[in-house]
Structure formats: C-alpha cells, structure tokens
Short mmCIF file of C-alpha atoms in Angstrom, two decimals:
data_model
loop_
_atom_site.label_atom_id
_atom_site.label_comp_id
_atom_site.label_asym_id
_atom_site.label_seq_id
_atom_site.Cartn_x
_atom_site.Cartn_y
_atom_site.Cartn_z
CA ALA A 1 26.93 -12.12 30.03
CA VAL A 2 24.50 -11.76 26.93
CA ALA A 3 21.93 -9.89 29.03
CA ILE A 4 24.54 -7.51 30.37
CA TYR A 5 25.95 -6.92 26.77
CA SER A 6 22.37 -6.39 25.36
CA ILE A 7 21.88 -3.52 27.96
CA ALA A 8 25.05 -1.84 26.67
CA SER A 9 23.93 -2.53 23.07
CA GLN A 10 20.60 -0.67 23.65
CA ILE A 11 22.55 2.30 24.95
CA TYR A 12 24.96 2.75 21.97
CA MET A 13 22.24 1.85 19.42
CA ASN A 14 20.08 4.68 20.89
CA TYR A 15 23.09 7.05 20.80
CA MET A 16 23.67 6.59 17.02
CA PRO A 17 20.52 8.38 15.81
CA LEU A 18 21.72 11.63 17.57
CA SER A 19 24.23 11.84 14.77
CA THR A 20 22.78 10.11 11.83
CA THR A 21 19.46 12.11 12.05
CA LEU A 22 21.52 15.27 11.69
CA GLN A 23 23.42 13.74 8.86
CA SER A 24 20.12 12.81 6.91
CA VAL A 25 19.07 16.54 7.28
CA PHE A 26 22.23 17.81 5.50
CA LEU A 27 22.46 14.96 3.01
CA PRO A 28 20.53 16.56 0.12
CA HIS A 29 22.19 19.94 0.51
CA VAL A 30 25.80 18.58 0.95
CA SER A 31 25.37 16.18 -2.00
CA LYS A 32 24.23 18.96 -4.26
CA GLU A 33 27.01 21.42 -3.15
CA ILE A 34 29.77 18.94 -3.35
CA THR A 35 28.57 17.78 -6.74
CA LYS A 36 28.54 21.28 -7.95
CA ARG A 37 31.77 22.61 -6.36
CA LYS A 38 34.13 19.62 -5.69
CA SER A 39 36.62 22.02 -4.27
CA THR A 40 38.89 20.80 -1.48
CA GLU A 41 38.29 23.99 0.53
CA TYR A 42 34.58 23.45 0.54
CA ILE A 43 34.85 19.84 1.34
CA ASN A 44 37.13 20.63 4.34
CA TYR A 45 34.77 23.27 5.54
CA ILE A 46 31.65 21.21 5.41
CA PHE A 47 33.44 18.16 6.94
CA SER A 48 34.59 20.20 9.83
CA ARG A 49 31.48 22.28 10.35
CA ILE A 50 29.04 19.36 10.42
CA GLY A 51 31.38 17.32 12.48
CA ARG A 52 31.60 20.07 15.19
CA MET A 53 27.78 20.42 15.19
CA GLN A 54 27.36 16.54 15.70
CA TYR A 55 30.17 16.69 18.23
CA ALA A 56 28.40 19.38 20.38
CA LEU A 57 25.55 17.09 20.93
CA LEU A 58 27.32 13.81 21.09
CA LEU A 59 29.87 15.07 23.66
CA LEU A 60 27.03 16.21 25.95
CA VAL A 61 25.52 12.58 26.01
CA LEU A 62 28.88 10.95 26.05
CA SER A 63 30.44 13.05 28.95
CA GLY A 64 27.13 12.88 30.72
CA PHE A 65 27.08 9.05 30.43
CA ILE A 66 30.56 8.85 31.71
CA VAL A 67 29.66 10.83 34.79
CA PHE A 68 26.21 9.36 35.51
CA GLY A 69 26.02 6.23 33.59
CA LYS A 70 26.61 3.87 36.40
CA GLU A 71 23.85 5.45 38.44
CA PHE A 72 21.57 5.36 35.30
CA ILE A 73 22.13 1.63 34.94
CA PHE A 74 21.67 0.87 38.47
CA LEU A 75 18.28 2.54 38.56
CA TRP A 76 17.27 1.15 35.19
CA ALA A 77 18.42 -2.42 35.24
CA GLY A 78 19.81 -3.16 38.63
CA SER A 79 23.24 -3.66 40.25
CA GLN A 80 23.86 -7.00 38.56
CA TYR A 81 24.01 -5.19 35.17
CA ILE A 82 26.76 -2.54 36.13
CA ASN A 83 29.24 -4.06 33.65
CA ALA A 84 27.06 -2.63 30.93
CA TYR A 85 28.43 0.75 31.94
CA TYR A 86 32.00 -0.14 31.14
CA ILE A 87 30.95 -1.96 27.96
CA ALA A 88 29.00 1.10 26.72
CA VAL A 89 31.92 3.49 27.48
CA LEU A 90 34.41 1.30 25.66
CA ILE A 91 32.17 1.39 22.69
CA LEU A 92 30.81 4.84 22.72
CA ILE A 93 34.27 6.51 22.75
CA PRO A 94 35.43 5.08 19.15
CA PHE A 95 31.89 5.07 17.92
CA THR A 96 31.79 8.76 18.56
CA ILE A 97 34.72 9.27 16.23
CA ASP A 98 32.89 7.42 13.48
CA LEU A 99 29.65 9.40 13.89
CA ILE A 100 31.14 12.85 13.87
CA GLN A 101 32.95 11.94 10.67
CA ASN A 102 29.96 10.48 8.78
CA THR A 103 29.89 13.51 6.44
CA GLY A 104 32.78 11.69 4.80
CA LEU A 105 30.27 9.05 3.88
CA ILE A 106 28.20 11.49 1.92
CA ILE A 107 31.34 12.71 0.17
CA MET A 108 32.29 8.97 -0.66
CA GLN A 109 28.76 8.32 -1.92
CA VAL A 110 28.89 11.46 -4.10
CA ASN A 111 32.34 10.27 -5.52
CA ASN A 112 30.97 6.66 -5.80
CA THR A 113 33.80 5.22 -3.58
CA TYR A 114 31.58 4.07 -0.84
CA GLY A 115 32.68 0.39 -1.68
CA TYR A 116 35.92 1.12 0.12
CA ARG A 117 34.24 1.52 3.47
CA ALA A 118 32.39 -1.78 2.88
CA LYS A 119 35.55 -3.64 2.40
CA VAL A 120 37.08 -1.98 5.40
CA TYR A 121 34.20 -2.74 7.64
CA PHE A 122 34.07 -6.46 6.50
CA LEU A 123 37.77 -6.68 7.50
CA ILE A 124 36.97 -5.08 10.77
CA ALA A 125 34.06 -7.44 11.42
CA MET A 126 36.52 -10.32 11.04
CA ILE A 127 38.88 -8.84 13.43
CA ASN A 128 36.14 -8.13 15.81
CA ILE A 129 35.07 -11.86 15.79
CA PHE A 130 38.66 -12.92 16.32
CA LEU A 131 39.39 -10.48 19.23
CA SER A 132 35.93 -11.15 20.91
CA THR A 133 36.61 -14.94 20.92
CA ILE A 134 39.95 -14.44 22.60
CA LEU A 135 39.07 -11.57 25.04
CA GLY A 136 35.42 -12.88 25.67
CA LEU A 137 36.72 -16.20 26.83
CA LYS A 138 39.21 -14.51 29.33
CA TYR A 139 37.23 -11.38 30.47
CA GLY A 140 33.73 -12.21 29.62
CA GLU A 141 31.20 -9.52 28.32
CA VAL A 142 33.64 -6.65 29.15
CA GLY A 143 36.33 -8.44 27.02
CA CYS A 144 33.82 -8.60 24.14
CA GLY A 145 33.22 -4.71 24.59
CA LEU A 146 36.87 -4.20 24.45
CA ALA A 147 37.38 -6.24 21.33
CA THR A 148 34.63 -4.17 19.58
CA SER A 149 36.35 -0.91 20.95
CA ILE A 150 39.63 -1.92 19.50
CA SER A 151 38.18 -2.95 16.21
CA MET A 152 36.37 0.38 15.85
CA PHE A 153 39.65 2.47 16.66
CA ILE A 154 41.40 0.35 13.87
CA SER A 155 38.53 1.20 11.33
CA ASN A 156 38.69 4.77 12.50
CA ILE A 157 42.47 5.01 11.76
CA ILE A 158 41.98 3.38 8.37
CA MET A 159 39.19 5.71 7.38
CA ASN A 160 41.00 8.90 8.59
CA VAL A 161 43.96 7.90 6.46
CA TYR A 162 41.67 7.32 3.52
CA TYR A 163 39.91 10.83 4.04
CA ASN A 164 43.36 12.58 4.35
CA GLN A 165 45.04 10.89 1.25
CA ARG A 166 42.09 10.10 -1.13
CA LEU A 167 39.52 12.67 -0.34
CA LYS A 168 42.21 15.51 0.60
CA ILE A 169 40.47 16.30 3.90
CA ASN A 170 42.76 17.98 6.45
CA ILE A 171 42.29 15.51 9.20
CA LEU A 172 44.93 16.97 11.50
CA GLU A 173 43.17 20.30 11.40
CA PHE A 174 39.77 18.54 12.00
CA TRP A 175 41.25 16.73 15.19
CA LYS A 176 42.88 20.03 16.30
CA ASN A 177 39.43 21.74 16.30
CA ILE A 178 37.83 18.66 18.08
CA PHE A 179 40.69 18.69 20.72
CA LEU A 180 40.11 22.34 21.41
CA PHE A 181 36.35 21.81 21.50
CA THR A 182 36.77 19.08 24.11
CA LEU A 183 39.22 20.89 26.35
CA PRO A 184 36.77 23.04 28.43
CA ILE A 185 34.62 19.93 29.14
CA VAL A 186 37.37 17.81 30.56
CA PRO A 187 37.37 19.69 33.90
CA LEU A 188 33.55 19.53 33.96
CA ILE A 189 33.66 15.73 33.62
CA PHE A 190 36.35 15.54 36.44
CA CYS A 191 34.19 17.88 38.61
CA GLY A 192 31.03 15.89 37.82
CA ILE A 193 32.70 12.58 38.97
CA VAL A 194 33.93 14.18 42.12
CA GLY A 195 30.91 16.12 42.86
CA LYS A 196 28.49 13.17 42.37
CA SER A 197 30.33 11.36 45.22
CA LEU A 198 29.02 14.07 47.60
CA PHE A 199 25.40 13.24 46.86
CA ASN A 200 23.55 9.90 46.77
CA LEU A 201 21.98 9.58 43.34
CA ASN A 202 19.58 6.89 44.42
CA SER A 203 16.41 8.04 42.78
CA TRP A 204 15.37 9.10 39.26
CA LEU A 205 14.44 12.62 40.64
CA ILE A 206 17.83 13.34 42.15
CA LEU A 207 19.58 11.89 39.10
CA LEU A 208 17.48 13.95 36.75
CA CYS A 209 18.15 17.13 38.76
CA ALA A 210 21.97 16.40 38.49
CA ILE A 211 21.77 15.75 34.95
CA VAL A 212 19.91 18.93 34.18
CA PHE A 213 22.41 20.96 36.20
CA TYR A 214 25.30 19.23 34.38
CA THR A 215 23.63 20.05 30.93
CA VAL A 216 23.23 23.76 31.77
CA VAL A 217 26.93 23.96 32.73
CA TYR A 218 27.88 22.14 29.65
CA VAL A 219 25.85 24.52 27.37
CA VAL A 220 27.45 27.52 29.08
CA LEU A 221 31.04 26.13 28.64
CA ILE A 222 30.54 25.08 25.06
CA TYR A 223 28.91 28.46 24.11
CA LYS A 224 31.60 30.54 25.85
CA PHE A 225 34.90 28.49 25.09
CA SER A 226 34.10 26.08 22.27
CA LEU A 227 31.83 27.51 19.59
CA LYS A 228 33.26 29.83 16.88
CA ASN A 229 31.69 33.18 16.36
CA GLU A 230 29.82 32.10 13.13
CA GLU A 231 28.40 29.07 15.15
CA LYS A 232 27.25 31.39 17.93
CA LYS A 233 25.52 33.69 15.30
CA LEU A 234 23.86 30.41 13.84
CA VAL A 235 22.54 29.49 17.41
CA PHE A 236 21.11 32.94 17.87
CA HIS A 237 19.58 32.94 14.46
CA LYS A 238 17.89 29.63 14.98
CA LEU A 239 16.66 30.64 18.51
CA PHE A 240 15.17 33.96 17.39
CA HIS A 241 13.76 32.36 14.11
CA LYS A 242 11.99 29.79 16.31
CA MET A 243 10.71 32.47 18.66
#
C-alpha cells in the first residue's frame, strides 16, 4: 500500500512545479504592483489572469493524465501499481484548484496575512490524519487518497471564502471563467477515453504518439474557444519575440 501511494505521490509532487514555477516568475512584479496600487480591480484582474495562464497548462496535464494515466502507470511501474492512478486523480483535481489560485498567496504575503493560511492548513492536516485513519483502514491506499482529496476540497472552500470576503476577490467570476475555459475540453476528454479503447497503448512509442496527438488537439481547442483576445495576442507576441 505504501509503495502504491508513493507512486501517486511522485506524480502529484512533479505536477506542482508546473504552477509554482510560473508563480515565482510573477512574484516580484505582482508584489510591486499590488503594493503600489492596492485596488480591488487590479487584484481581481491579476488573480484571474495568472490563474487562467496556470490553468491552461495544468488542465493539459490533468486531462491528459485522466485519459492516459492508467497506461502510463502500467508501462512505468507495472499492473500491480494501477491503484496509483485512482489516488493521483483523486488528489490532482483538488490540488489543481489550489495551484491556480496561488496568486492569492502573493496577495496575502503583501498584506501580511499569510498566517491565516498556515492556521487553515494545520487544521486541514489534522482532518486529513483523522480521515486517512478511518478510510485507510477500510479502503487501503485509495482510502488514504480519498481522505487527502476531501481535506483539500475543504481547504479550498475555506480559502475561497477568505479570498472573497477578506481580499475582495470576485471568486464567482473567477470560477465562471474557469468553467467556460474547461467546457471545450470536456468532449476531448470523453473522446480520448473512448478513442484509446480502439487502440492498444502497450508501448511507450504508441502512448507517446497518442499523447502528442491529444496535446495538439488540446492546444487548438484552447486557442480557438478558451483564450480571450488579449491572451491570444500575448501568445502571438511571445512566439514572434522568441523567433
């Protein structure tokens, strides 16, 4: 059980830097601008904009893992570790919510209110230990993953209420944007799950080809249906600047 959970742990621990690296790039600029302006409008703008940029990358990995995760773990670790897929999915979904909102941590640091998050996460850690004991004894390693997932969802709810009431961030508008951003990808996930059943993804080469195809379709859908005009212009600007 410990070995299976450790496989899942490696997956979500390697998932985290996709967001935190982007956050660290923005940290100096955002800290400076928030300190200088401190307007609710700007805080909402930067919270939403960075969150969407993080989500664009994280959703590709999350949705791709939902579609191809079983095959990846089978080839990487073996069939005896397949429960690591379910644990990873259970944790990655609420973890994604936390990661796309980590601009809020910068805002809390600037406002010197980061201690609130520390208290919340200490409470959540206690809840996680309690739930993991109960669910782990009954459902094994998957039960521990479920306990962590539930705990993370609780922490997300608490932090979203805090962001809305104390930091004056329009959380409902943020989640409306995330929902609309996700909508075009739901059919892709469904088609990916159905489509892969037509092929035997039993080698790294075949799996890699399937992932590349999925990625290309994902990028096209996101660019056409999810990105705002200013975000499309930013993409073009960065591409031509690099060239």
